Coordinates of C-alpha atoms in Angstrom, one line a residue:
Chain A
M11 CA -128.1 19.8 78.0
S12 CA -129.7 20.4 81.4
A13 CA -133.2 21.0 81.7
A14 CA -133.1 24.3 83.6
I15 CA -130.5 25.7 81.2
K16 CA -131.7 26.3 77.7
T17 CA -129.7 28.0 75.1
Q18 CA -131.4 31.1 73.8
D19 CA -131.5 31.7 70.3
R20 CA -130.4 34.9 69.0
L21 CA -133.7 36.3 68.3
A22 CA -134.9 35.2 72.0
S23 CA -132.0 37.0 73.5
V24 CA -132.9 40.1 72.0
K25 CA -134.0 42.8 74.7
Q26 CA -136.3 46.1 73.9
F27 CA -137.2 48.6 76.1
N28 CA -137.1 52.5 76.1
C29 CA -134.7 55.0 77.0
T30 CA -135.0 56.0 80.6
N31 CA -134.0 59.5 79.5
C32 CA -135.7 60.2 76.4
G33 CA -138.1 57.4 75.8
A34 CA -136.4 56.2 72.3
A35 CA -136.9 52.6 71.6
L36 CA -133.8 50.9 72.0
E37 CA -132.7 47.1 71.1
V38 CA -129.7 44.9 72.8
L39 CA -128.3 42.2 70.7
N40 CA -125.9 40.9 72.9
P41 CA -127.1 38.9 76.0
R42 CA -123.9 39.7 77.7
A43 CA -124.3 43.3 77.3
R44 CA -124.4 45.2 80.6
E45 CA -124.6 48.7 79.0
I46 CA -126.1 50.6 76.2
S47 CA -125.8 54.1 74.9
C48 CA -129.1 55.8 73.5
Q49 CA -128.5 56.6 69.8
Y50 CA -130.4 59.9 70.3
C51 CA -129.6 61.4 73.6
G52 CA -126.4 59.8 74.2
S53 CA -127.4 58.5 78.0
L54 CA -125.7 55.4 78.9
L55 CA -128.1 52.9 80.5
D56 CA -127.8 49.7 82.6
V57 CA -129.0 46.6 80.7
T58 CA -128.8 44.1 83.2
S59 CA -131.3 45.6 85.5
E60 CA -135.3 46.1 84.9
E61 CA -135.1 49.8 85.7
H62 CA -132.4 50.5 83.1
Q63 CA -131.2 53.5 85.1
I64 CA -129.0 56.0 83.4
L65 CA -125.5 55.3 84.4
R66 CA -123.5 58.2 82.9
A67 CA -124.1 60.7 79.9
L68 CA -122.2 60.4 76.7
V69 CA -122.1 62.5 73.8
P70 CA -124.9 62.2 71.1
P71 CA -123.7 60.4 68.2
K72 CA -124.3 63.3 66.0
K73 CA -121.5 65.0 67.5
H74 CA -119.3 62.2 66.1
P75 CA -120.5 60.9 63.1
P76 CA -119.5 57.7 61.5
M77 CA -116.5 58.5 58.9
S78 CA -118.1 56.5 56.2
F79 CA -120.8 53.9 55.5
I80 CA -120.8 51.9 58.3
R81 CA -123.6 52.5 60.9
L82 CA -124.9 50.7 63.8
G83 CA -127.4 48.1 63.6
Q84 CA -126.2 47.2 59.8
T85 CA -125.3 43.5 59.0
A86 CA -122.3 42.2 57.4
V87 CA -121.1 38.9 55.9
I88 CA -117.7 38.0 57.1
D89 CA -116.2 34.6 56.3
G90 CA -119.6 33.6 55.2
Q91 CA -121.3 34.4 58.6
Q92 CA -123.5 37.0 59.3
H93 CA -122.5 39.6 61.5
Q94 CA -124.2 42.7 63.2
V95 CA -122.6 46.1 64.3
I96 CA -123.6 46.4 67.6
A97 CA -121.0 49.0 68.9
R98 CA -118.7 51.7 67.8
T99 CA -115.9 53.5 70.0
R100 CA -113.9 56.5 68.7
W101 CA -110.4 56.7 70.1
R102 CA -108.4 59.8 70.2
M103 CA -104.7 58.9 69.9
K104 CA -101.9 61.0 71.2
Y105 CA -98.9 59.6 70.2
K106 CA -95.1 59.8 69.1
E107 CA -94.5 58.8 65.1
Y108 CA -91.2 57.4 64.1
W109 CA -89.7 59.4 61.1
Y110 CA -86.7 59.0 59.0
E111 CA -85.1 61.6 56.6
E112 CA -82.1 61.8 54.7
G113 CA -80.0 59.8 57.5
E114 CA -81.8 61.5 60.3
S115 CA -84.6 60.3 62.5
G116 CA -86.7 60.8 65.6
Y117 CA -90.4 60.8 66.9
S118 CA -92.6 63.4 66.3
D119 CA -96.0 64.5 68.3
E120 CA -99.2 63.3 66.3
V121 CA -102.7 63.3 67.1
W122 CA -105.3 60.6 65.4
V123 CA -108.8 59.6 65.5
Y124 CA -110.1 56.3 64.7
D125 CA -113.4 54.2 65.4
E126 CA -113.2 50.8 66.4
W127 CA -116.6 48.8 65.1
L128 CA -117.8 45.8 67.2
L129 CA -119.4 43.2 65.1
M130 CA -121.3 40.1 66.3
N131 CA -122.0 36.9 64.7
Q132 CA -124.6 34.6 65.5
D133 CA -122.5 32.5 67.5
F134 CA -122.1 35.5 69.6
T135 CA -118.3 35.9 69.1
Y136 CA -116.9 39.0 67.8
F137 CA -115.1 40.9 64.8
Y138 CA -113.3 44.0 65.4
L139 CA -112.9 46.3 62.6
V140 CA -111.0 49.7 62.7
E141 CA -111.6 52.6 60.5
D142 CA -109.7 55.6 60.4
R143 CA -109.3 58.4 57.4
E144 CA -107.0 56.0 55.8
G145 CA -108.9 52.8 55.6
F146 CA -109.8 49.6 57.4
H147 CA -108.1 46.8 59.5
Q148 CA -109.3 43.8 60.9
V149 CA -108.0 43.3 64.6
E150 CA -107.1 40.0 65.8
E151 CA -105.9 39.1 69.3
I152 CA -102.5 37.4 69.0
I153 CA -100.3 35.3 71.5
P154 CA -96.6 36.6 70.6
E155 CA -93.5 34.4 71.3
T156 CA -91.5 37.3 72.7
P157 CA -94.1 39.8 74.1
S158 CA -92.5 43.3 75.4
L159 CA -94.3 46.6 75.7
L160 CA -92.0 49.5 74.9
P161 CA -88.3 48.3 75.0
K162 CA -85.7 51.3 75.7
D163 CA -84.1 50.8 72.5
R164 CA -87.7 51.0 70.7
R165 CA -87.1 47.9 68.6
M166 CA -89.7 44.9 69.1
R167 CA -90.5 41.8 67.4
F168 CA -93.4 39.4 68.4
Y169 CA -92.2 36.2 66.9
N170 CA -89.0 34.4 66.8
N171 CA -88.9 34.4 62.9
Q172 CA -89.4 38.2 62.9
R173 CA -86.5 40.6 62.6
K174 CA -86.5 43.5 65.2
Q175 CA -88.5 46.2 63.9
I176 CA -88.3 50.0 64.9
V177 CA -91.5 51.0 67.0
R178 CA -93.5 53.4 64.5
E179 CA -96.0 54.5 67.0
Y180 CA -96.3 54.7 70.8
G181 CA -98.3 57.0 73.2
Q182 CA -101.9 56.3 74.2
A183 CA -105.6 56.4 73.4
S184 CA -108.6 57.6 75.0
V185 CA -112.1 57.0 74.7
I186 CA -113.9 60.2 73.1
F187 CA -117.2 58.5 72.1
F188 CA -119.3 55.5 72.4
E189 CA -122.3 54.3 70.7
G190 CA -124.1 50.8 71.1
E191 CA -123.7 48.2 73.7
S192 CA -121.0 46.9 75.9
N193 CA -120.1 44.1 78.1
Y194 CA -117.9 46.5 79.9
R195 CA -118.2 49.6 82.1
I196 CA -118.0 52.4 79.2
Q197 CA -116.3 55.9 80.4
L198 CA -115.4 58.5 78.3
G199 CA -111.4 59.4 79.1
D200 CA -110.8 55.5 79.4
T201 CA -107.3 55.1 78.3
I202 CA -104.8 52.6 77.1
K203 CA -101.2 52.8 76.3
F204 CA -99.7 51.1 73.0
A205 CA -96.8 50.7 71.0
M206 CA -96.8 49.3 67.7
F207 CA -94.3 48.1 65.0
Q208 CA -95.0 47.1 61.5
E209 CA -94.0 44.2 59.2
R210 CA -95.0 44.3 55.7
R211 CA -98.4 45.7 55.7
I212 CA -99.3 44.3 59.0
K213 CA -99.2 46.6 62.3
Y214 CA -98.4 44.6 65.4
Q215 CA -99.3 46.3 68.5
A216 CA -99.1 45.8 72.4
E217 CA -101.8 47.5 74.4
W218 CA -101.9 48.1 78.2
R219 CA -104.4 49.8 80.6
L220 CA -103.5 51.2 83.9
D221 CA -105.4 50.8 87.2
K222 CA -106.2 53.9 89.3
Q223 CA -102.9 53.1 90.9
G224 CA -100.8 53.4 87.6
E225 CA -99.9 49.9 87.6
I226 CA -100.5 47.8 84.5
K227 CA -103.8 45.9 85.0
E228 CA -103.8 44.0 81.9
V229 CA -101.9 43.8 78.5
E230 CA -103.1 42.6 75.3
F231 CA -101.4 42.0 71.5
F232 CA -102.8 42.7 68.4
K233 CA -102.5 42.7 64.7
E234 CA -103.9 44.8 62.2
V235 CA -104.5 43.5 58.9
P236 CA -105.3 46.1 56.2
L237 CA -108.9 45.4 54.5
S238 CA -109.5 47.4 51.0
R239 CA -112.7 49.7 51.1
R240 CA -113.9 47.5 48.2
K241 CA -113.7 44.2 50.3
V242 CA -115.3 46.2 53.4
Q243 CA -118.3 47.4 51.1
E244 CA -118.6 43.9 49.8
A245 CA -119.4 42.4 53.4
F246 CA -121.7 45.3 54.1
S247 CA -123.8 45.1 50.5
S248 CA -126.8 43.5 51.9
N249 CA -127.6 47.1 53.7
A250 CA -129.7 49.3 50.8
E251 CA -127.6 52.1 51.8
V252 CA -124.4 50.6 51.1
Q253 CA -125.7 49.4 47.8
T254 CA -126.7 52.7 46.8
L255 CA -123.3 54.3 47.8
M256 CA -121.6 51.2 45.8
Q257 CA -123.6 52.2 42.9
R258 CA -123.1 55.7 43.1
E259 CA -119.1 55.1 43.2
A260 CA -119.6 52.8 40.5
D261 CA -121.2 55.7 38.3
W262 CA -118.9 58.3 39.3
K263 CA -115.9 55.9 38.7
F264 CA -117.4 55.4 35.1
V265 CA -117.7 59.1 34.8
F266 CA -114.3 59.3 35.8
R267 CA -112.8 56.7 33.2
V268 CA -115.1 58.2 30.3
A269 CA -113.5 62.0 31.3
Q270 CA -110.2 60.5 31.7
F271 CA -110.1 58.7 28.5
T272 CA -111.7 61.7 26.5
F273 CA -109.1 64.2 28.3
I274 CA -106.3 62.0 26.9
A275 CA -107.8 61.9 23.6
L276 CA -108.2 65.6 23.5
L277 CA -104.9 66.5 24.8
L278 CA -103.3 64.3 21.9
M279 CA -105.6 66.0 19.2
A280 CA -105.0 69.3 20.5
M281 CA -100.9 68.6 20.3
Y282 CA -101.7 67.2 17.1
S283 CA -103.5 70.3 15.7
M284 CA -100.8 72.4 17.2
L285 CA -98.0 70.6 15.2
S286 CA -99.9 70.1 12.0
D287 CA -100.5 73.0 9.4
G288 CA -102.6 70.7 7.1
T289 CA -101.9 69.9 3.6
P290 CA -100.6 72.9 1.1
I291 CA -102.9 73.7 -1.7
F292 CA -101.5 77.1 -2.5
S293 CA -98.5 79.3 -2.2
Q294 CA -97.3 82.5 -3.8
E295 CA -94.7 85.3 -3.0
V296 CA -95.7 88.8 -3.6
Q297 CA -93.5 92.0 -3.3
A298 CA -94.9 94.2 -0.7
A299 CA -93.5 97.1 -3.1
T300 CA -96.1 96.4 -5.6
L301 CA -98.7 97.2 -2.9
A302 CA -97.4 100.6 -2.0
N303 CA -99.5 103.6 -2.2
D304 CA -102.5 101.8 -1.1
N305 CA -102.7 99.6 -4.0
T306 CA -104.0 96.2 -3.6
Q307 CA -103.1 93.1 -5.5
V308 CA -105.6 90.4 -6.4
V309 CA -103.8 86.9 -5.6
G310 CA -105.1 83.6 -7.1
P311 CA -107.1 81.9 -8.6
I312 CA -107.0 79.7 -5.4
E313 CA -109.0 76.4 -6.3
I314 CA -110.4 75.3 -3.1
P315 CA -111.5 71.5 -3.5
E316 CA -114.5 71.3 -1.1
K317 CA -115.9 73.0 2.3
G318 CA -113.8 72.7 5.2
L319 CA -111.3 74.5 7.4
Y320 CA -108.2 76.0 5.9
C321 CA -105.4 77.9 7.1
L322 CA -104.2 81.3 5.7
K323 CA -100.3 81.9 6.6
I324 CA -98.8 85.0 5.6
T325 CA -94.9 85.3 6.4
A326 CA -93.1 88.6 5.9
L327 CA -89.6 88.4 4.6
G328 CA -86.8 90.7 4.1
M329 CA -88.2 93.4 6.1
P330 CA -85.5 96.2 6.8
A331 CA -84.5 96.8 10.3
N332 CA -86.6 98.7 12.8
T333 CA -89.5 98.8 10.4
E334 CA -93.1 97.9 10.5
M335 CA -95.6 96.6 7.9
N336 CA -99.1 96.5 8.1
V337 CA -101.0 94.2 5.5
G338 CA -104.6 93.1 5.0
A339 CA -106.0 90.3 2.9
Y340 CA -109.6 89.5 2.0
I341 CA -110.5 86.2 1.0
L342 CA -112.8 86.4 -2.0
N343 CA -115.3 83.8 -3.3
Q344 CA -115.8 83.7 -7.1
D345 CA -118.2 86.6 -6.7
S346 CA -115.7 88.9 -5.2
V347 CA -117.4 88.6 -2.0
A348 CA -115.2 88.7 0.9
V349 CA -115.9 85.8 2.9
N350 CA -113.0 86.5 5.6
T351 CA -110.4 88.8 6.7
L352 CA -106.9 88.9 7.9
V353 CA -105.0 92.0 9.1
Q354 CA -101.6 91.9 11.0
N355 CA -99.1 94.4 12.0
F356 CA -95.5 93.0 11.3
Y357 CA -92.3 94.5 12.6
Y358 CA -88.3 94.0 12.8
Y359 CA -86.7 95.8 15.6
T360 CA -83.0 95.1 16.3
G361 CA -80.3 97.2 18.4
T362 CA -77.6 97.0 20.9
D363 CA -77.8 97.6 24.7
S364 CA -75.5 96.7 27.6
D365 CA -76.7 93.1 27.5
G366 CA -75.4 93.2 23.4
T367 CA -77.6 92.6 20.3
W368 CA -81.2 92.4 21.0
T369 CA -84.0 91.6 18.3
E370 CA -87.9 91.9 18.7
S371 CA -89.9 90.8 15.8
D372 CA -93.0 89.2 14.6
N373 CA -93.2 88.3 10.8
V374 CA -95.9 85.3 10.8
V375 CA -99.6 85.3 11.1
S376 CA -102.2 82.5 10.3
K377 CA -105.6 82.1 10.6
V378 CA -108.0 79.3 10.4
F379 CA -111.4 79.9 8.5
R380 CA -114.1 77.6 7.5
L381 CA -115.3 77.5 3.8
S382 CA -118.7 76.6 3.1
G383 CA -118.0 75.0 -0.3
G384 CA -115.5 74.3 -3.0
G385 CA -114.7 76.7 -6.1
T386 CA -112.3 79.4 -7.2
Y387 CA -111.3 81.8 -4.5
Y388 CA -108.9 84.8 -4.5
L389 CA -107.0 86.5 -2.2
Q390 CA -106.8 90.5 -2.3
L391 CA -104.1 92.1 -0.3
Y392 CA -103.3 95.7 0.8
L393 CA -100.8 97.7 2.4
D394 CA -101.1 100.6 4.9
S395 CA -98.5 103.3 3.2
Q396 CA -97.9 104.6 6.8
Y397 CA -95.4 101.6 7.3
T398 CA -92.7 100.0 5.1
N399 CA -93.2 98.2 1.6
M400 CA -89.7 96.8 1.5
G401 CA -89.7 93.2 1.7
T402 CA -91.9 90.0 0.2
L403 CA -94.9 88.4 1.7
R404 CA -95.2 84.9 1.2
I405 CA -99.0 83.7 1.0
E406 CA -99.7 80.0 2.0
L407 CA -103.1 78.2 2.1
N408 CA -103.4 74.6 3.6
K409 CA -106.2 72.4 3.9
G410 CA -107.4 70.0 6.7
V411 CA -106.2 72.0 9.7
W412 CA -107.7 71.3 13.0
L413 CA -109.0 74.1 15.4
T414 CA -106.7 73.8 18.5
R415 CA -109.1 76.1 20.7
Y416 CA -112.0 73.6 20.6
F417 CA -109.9 70.6 21.9
I418 CA -108.5 73.2 24.8
I419 CA -112.3 74.2 25.6
G420 CA -113.0 70.3 25.3
L421 CA -110.0 69.7 27.7
V422 CA -111.5 72.2 30.4
I423 CA -115.2 70.9 29.8
C424 CA -113.6 67.3 30.8
L425 CA -111.6 68.7 33.7
I426 CA -114.8 69.4 35.5
P427 CA -116.1 65.6 35.8
L428 CA -112.6 64.8 36.3
M429 CA -112.1 67.0 39.2
V430 CA -115.5 66.3 40.7
S431 CA -115.3 62.4 40.4
W432 CA -111.6 62.9 41.9
L433 CA -112.9 64.6 44.8
K434 CA -115.7 62.0 45.0
K435 CA -112.8 59.5 45.2
G436 CA -111.2 61.3 47.6
S437 CA -113.9 62.0 50.2
A438 CA -114.9 58.2 49.8
Chain B
M6 CA -117.8 4.5 79.7
F7 CA -117.9 5.0 83.3
T8 CA -121.4 6.6 84.9
R9 CA -122.7 6.3 88.3
E10 CA -126.1 7.8 89.3
F11 CA -126.4 9.9 92.7
E12 CA -129.3 11.7 94.2
C13 CA -129.0 15.6 94.7
P14 CA -128.8 16.1 98.6
S15 CA -131.1 19.1 98.1
C16 CA -133.8 18.5 95.8
G17 CA -133.5 14.5 95.4
A18 CA -133.1 15.0 91.4
P19 CA -131.0 12.1 89.7
I20 CA -127.4 13.3 89.1
K21 CA -124.8 11.4 86.9
Q22 CA -121.5 11.1 87.0
N23 CA -119.7 10.3 84.1
K24 CA -116.0 10.4 85.1
A25 CA -114.4 8.6 87.7
G26 CA -112.2 11.1 89.8
S27 CA -115.0 13.9 89.4
R28 CA -114.8 15.9 92.9
T29 CA -117.9 17.8 92.4
L30 CA -121.2 17.6 91.0
C31 CA -123.8 20.0 90.3
C32 CA -127.6 19.5 90.1
T33 CA -128.9 20.8 86.8
Y34 CA -132.2 21.0 88.3
C35 CA -131.9 22.8 91.5
G36 CA -128.3 24.2 91.1
Q37 CA -127.0 22.7 94.1
T38 CA -123.3 22.3 94.3
S39 CA -122.0 19.1 96.1
H40 CA -118.8 17.5 97.0
L41 CA -118.2 13.8 96.1
N42 CA -117.1 12.1 99.2
A43 CA -116.7 8.5 98.8
D44 CA -120.0 7.1 97.6
S45 CA -122.1 10.0 98.9
L46 CA -122.7 14.0 98.0
Q47 CA -122.4 16.4 100.5
A48 CA -124.3 19.9 99.4
V49 CA -121.9 23.0 99.8
G50 CA -122.5 26.6 99.3
E51 CA -125.7 28.2 98.0
K52 CA -127.6 27.1 95.1
Q53 CA -126.4 28.8 92.0
L54 CA -128.3 27.8 88.4
L55 CA -125.7 29.5 85.7
I56 CA -127.6 31.9 83.5
D57 CA -126.9 31.1 79.8
Y58 CA -125.9 34.1 77.5
G59 CA -126.1 32.2 74.4
S60 CA -122.9 30.0 74.5
K61 CA -123.1 27.3 72.1
L62 CA -121.4 25.1 74.4
S63 CA -123.5 23.1 76.9
V64 CA -122.8 20.4 79.4
G65 CA -123.1 16.9 78.0
L66 CA -122.6 18.2 74.1
Q67 CA -120.0 15.9 72.2
G68 CA -117.9 17.4 69.7
K69 CA -114.6 16.8 67.8
F70 CA -111.3 18.8 68.3
E71 CA -108.4 18.4 65.9
G72 CA -109.8 15.0 65.0
R73 CA -110.5 13.8 68.7
D74 CA -113.8 13.0 70.0
F75 CA -114.8 14.9 73.4
L76 CA -117.4 15.2 75.9
L77 CA -118.3 18.1 77.9
L78 CA -118.8 17.3 81.4
G79 CA -119.1 20.5 83.2
R80 CA -118.1 24.1 83.6
V81 CA -117.2 26.8 86.3
R82 CA -118.3 30.2 86.2
F83 CA -116.0 33.0 87.6
D84 CA -116.7 36.6 88.3
Y85 CA -114.4 39.3 88.3
E86 CA -114.7 43.1 88.1
D87 CA -114.9 43.0 84.4
G88 CA -117.8 40.6 84.3
F89 CA -117.3 36.8 84.2
W90 CA -116.0 33.8 82.0
D91 CA -116.5 30.2 81.7
E92 CA -114.5 27.2 81.9
W93 CA -115.8 24.3 80.0
Y94 CA -114.3 20.8 81.2
L95 CA -114.0 18.1 78.7
T96 CA -112.7 14.6 78.4
F97 CA -111.4 12.9 75.3
L98 CA -113.3 9.8 74.3
D99 CA -110.1 8.0 73.0
D100 CA -107.9 8.1 76.1
G101 CA -110.0 9.9 78.9
S102 CA -107.6 12.8 79.2
E103 CA -108.9 16.4 80.4
A104 CA -108.6 19.6 78.9
W105 CA -110.5 23.0 79.4
I106 CA -112.3 25.7 77.1
Q107 CA -112.2 28.9 78.4
E108 CA -115.0 30.8 77.0
D109 CA -114.6 34.9 77.6
D110 CA -116.7 37.2 75.8
G111 CA -116.6 35.6 72.6
S112 CA -113.0 34.3 72.6
F113 CA -112.1 31.0 73.2
V114 CA -108.8 29.3 74.8
F115 CA -108.2 25.8 74.6
F116 CA -106.4 24.8 78.0
V117 CA -104.6 21.6 79.6
E118 CA -103.3 21.5 82.8
E119 CA -99.6 21.4 83.2
K120 CA -98.8 21.3 86.7
K121 CA -99.6 22.7 90.4
V122 CA -97.5 25.3 91.4
N123 CA -96.7 24.5 95.4
T124 CA -95.3 28.0 96.6
R125 CA -98.3 30.5 97.2
F126 CA -98.3 33.4 94.8
Q127 CA -99.1 36.7 96.6
L128 CA -101.4 38.4 94.0
H129 CA -100.4 41.9 94.9
R130 CA -96.8 41.1 94.3
I131 CA -97.3 39.9 90.8
K132 CA -96.5 42.7 88.3
V133 CA -98.5 42.6 85.0
G134 CA -96.5 43.5 81.9
T135 CA -93.2 41.7 83.2
Y136 CA -91.7 38.4 83.5
N137 CA -92.6 36.3 86.7
D138 CA -90.1 33.6 87.8
M139 CA -93.0 31.3 89.1
H140 CA -90.9 30.8 92.1
G141 CA -88.3 28.6 89.9
E142 CA -90.9 25.8 89.7
W143 CA -91.4 26.8 86.0
E144 CA -90.5 28.9 83.3
P145 CA -90.9 32.6 83.3
V146 CA -94.0 33.5 82.3
F147 CA -94.8 37.2 80.7
V148 CA -97.7 38.5 82.9
T149 CA -100.7 39.8 81.1
E150 CA -103.5 40.2 83.6
K151 CA -104.3 39.4 87.2
S152 CA -107.4 40.0 89.0
R153 CA -109.5 39.2 92.2
A154 CA -112.1 36.6 91.3
R155 CA -114.7 34.4 93.0
I156 CA -116.2 31.2 91.9
H157 CA -119.9 32.2 90.8
G158 CA -121.1 28.5 90.4
G159 CA -120.5 25.1 88.4
E160 CA -122.4 23.1 86.4
G161 CA -122.2 19.0 85.4
E162 CA -119.0 17.6 87.3
L163 CA -115.7 18.9 88.0
P164 CA -112.4 17.3 88.8
F165 CA -111.8 19.6 91.9
K166 CA -113.8 20.8 94.9
I167 CA -115.5 24.1 94.3
I168 CA -117.8 26.4 96.7
P169 CA -119.8 29.0 94.8
G170 CA -118.7 32.4 96.3
E171 CA -115.1 31.2 97.1
Q172 CA -112.4 33.2 96.3
A173 CA -110.4 32.0 93.3
D174 CA -108.1 35.0 92.3
F175 CA -106.1 34.4 89.0
F176 CA -103.2 35.8 86.8
D177 CA -102.7 35.1 83.2
G178 CA -99.7 35.3 81.0
I179 CA -97.7 34.2 77.9
W180 CA -94.8 31.4 77.7
K181 CA -93.4 30.8 74.5
G182 CA -96.3 31.9 72.4
K183 CA -98.9 30.2 74.3
V184 CA -101.4 31.1 76.9
V185 CA -100.9 30.8 80.4
S186 CA -103.2 30.8 83.3
V187 CA -102.7 30.3 87.0
E188 CA -105.8 29.7 89.2
L189 CA -105.3 30.5 92.5
L190 CA -107.7 28.5 94.3
P191 CA -107.7 28.1 98.2
A192 CA -106.7 24.4 98.0
E193 CA -104.3 24.6 95.3
Q194 CA -102.7 26.7 92.4
L195 CA -103.0 25.1 88.9
L196 CA -101.4 26.2 86.2
F197 CA -102.7 25.8 82.7
V198 CA -101.3 26.1 79.4
G199 CA -103.6 26.8 76.3
R200 CA -103.6 28.5 72.9
L201 CA -106.5 30.6 71.3
I202 CA -109.0 28.8 69.4
K203 CA -112.2 29.8 67.0
L204 CA -115.4 28.3 67.9
K205 CA -115.3 26.8 64.3
D206 CA -112.5 24.7 65.5
L207 CA -114.8 22.7 67.6
T208 CA -117.1 20.2 65.6
L209 CA -120.1 20.1 67.8
T210 CA -122.5 17.4 67.5

């Protein structure tokens, strides 16, 4: 190594100075940087001179906040090497997107926004990370075997072993925001043109820039390989804020899983409770006529083995057409104290109209109730004399029924954490 | 290994030549560029010490690339409108063959000189984004970039004559999945063929 030229190490190459416009402290990590934007006021400053003169005014970062957890200055470990985020360029694409539906195809006009993060490692080489609403991509320059820009037939391939693919997107992208440091002259509105095709999950892209005369100045080719959010988070996990985020997401994931499991369990139990009548312990039929003239009839004894939930079911059978029957029932304990009641108006109507014969009826009622202890119980029935007394009442009592409404309430409660964690997941 | 020592015609510091056939030697102390004529050095152009921007490569460094030992003998820095790039000149120690490593803003291309193109290219006639027929002296190349450039300066020793400040336009392209660079030097037009490499592909010692 020469005596006059000494390799600077990374720390020695860091330049610090204050923003010429607002006085904020700035740090330049890249020894090749020519321009830096102030993170506070958005001024673009000249790095190469001691005066650090203001070159242009950009948009302050708060107008274009990052899409997720990556921030300027954060560190990331990629392929075992420490990197640092030194720049972010936000691009707005106006492009044509290929569509295919039911044998028809074409291109639609679309707009899309993405961030291009520049990470520098200790060897001063770079890693390009593209982030948009759909996730992350690692961008790498490639040298195609069959380079082309945008063929007339809209079919491209870059390698001889590839099949020609339809151009999925083509159009242009313009810089709408920049933060960090740059080796190039940054100008809002700088535009590139591009054409992209996809093979499996990898996007292949030709990009070209035009000069002021509209001639193509430079062409580059890239491939974009998708990176999972988890993998990117792990790369950035040395940053406290990312760790916190990952922990919070893990917590929400846990809540989501528990709520999901509970929801399924409650749903199954609710379905079972709706389908199950429990175990029959008592059944008897009573002629409604015996209850005429406001008479009551005591049914029983009914032996209740233990405390718990029971279901009383009354079915009106053999009602004449176009009649109603109003039945009431008291559940009496052995001291003849009513512990629960049930009242129901049964009806059976039928007739004919232009659509034919119609029938409307309601002849079954059930009620689930809790009994506080076992013993001998009775059922006292009465009939409202204003209505018919023709027919038979079937009395059934079942043990061990489940209260469907509680499960439904549980399902609704479970929906809240499910929705919240789903929304959190969506926003993440 | 071949070595010869000279004195810098400008400051008198010792300058070592490590490869027979080198045409330019640069003083590492004062930055004077000198052409090697027979057994003497002739100072040319302005003194120019290259600022180091943190490259992991340096003149005199040895390393291994694809199992072959190499020695970095020199470098040329070119300026163009988007900044600058360095071309590192190396020799393989097994057979003395030469190659170049282009270092441009964190990316590296390994180049070998393929041929000299005799017919002069007119830079304004070269269309980026199209195939250039290379005047029929070589196979068509898809042109990816062209630019006016000038030689900023050199370091160590180089196989051709350079003068700091001299015009050195270029165009780059792609040929059969390989990178092509054509340097339009005043005295000659050199066509290089190369491929993208990573810094980690070079085992530096």
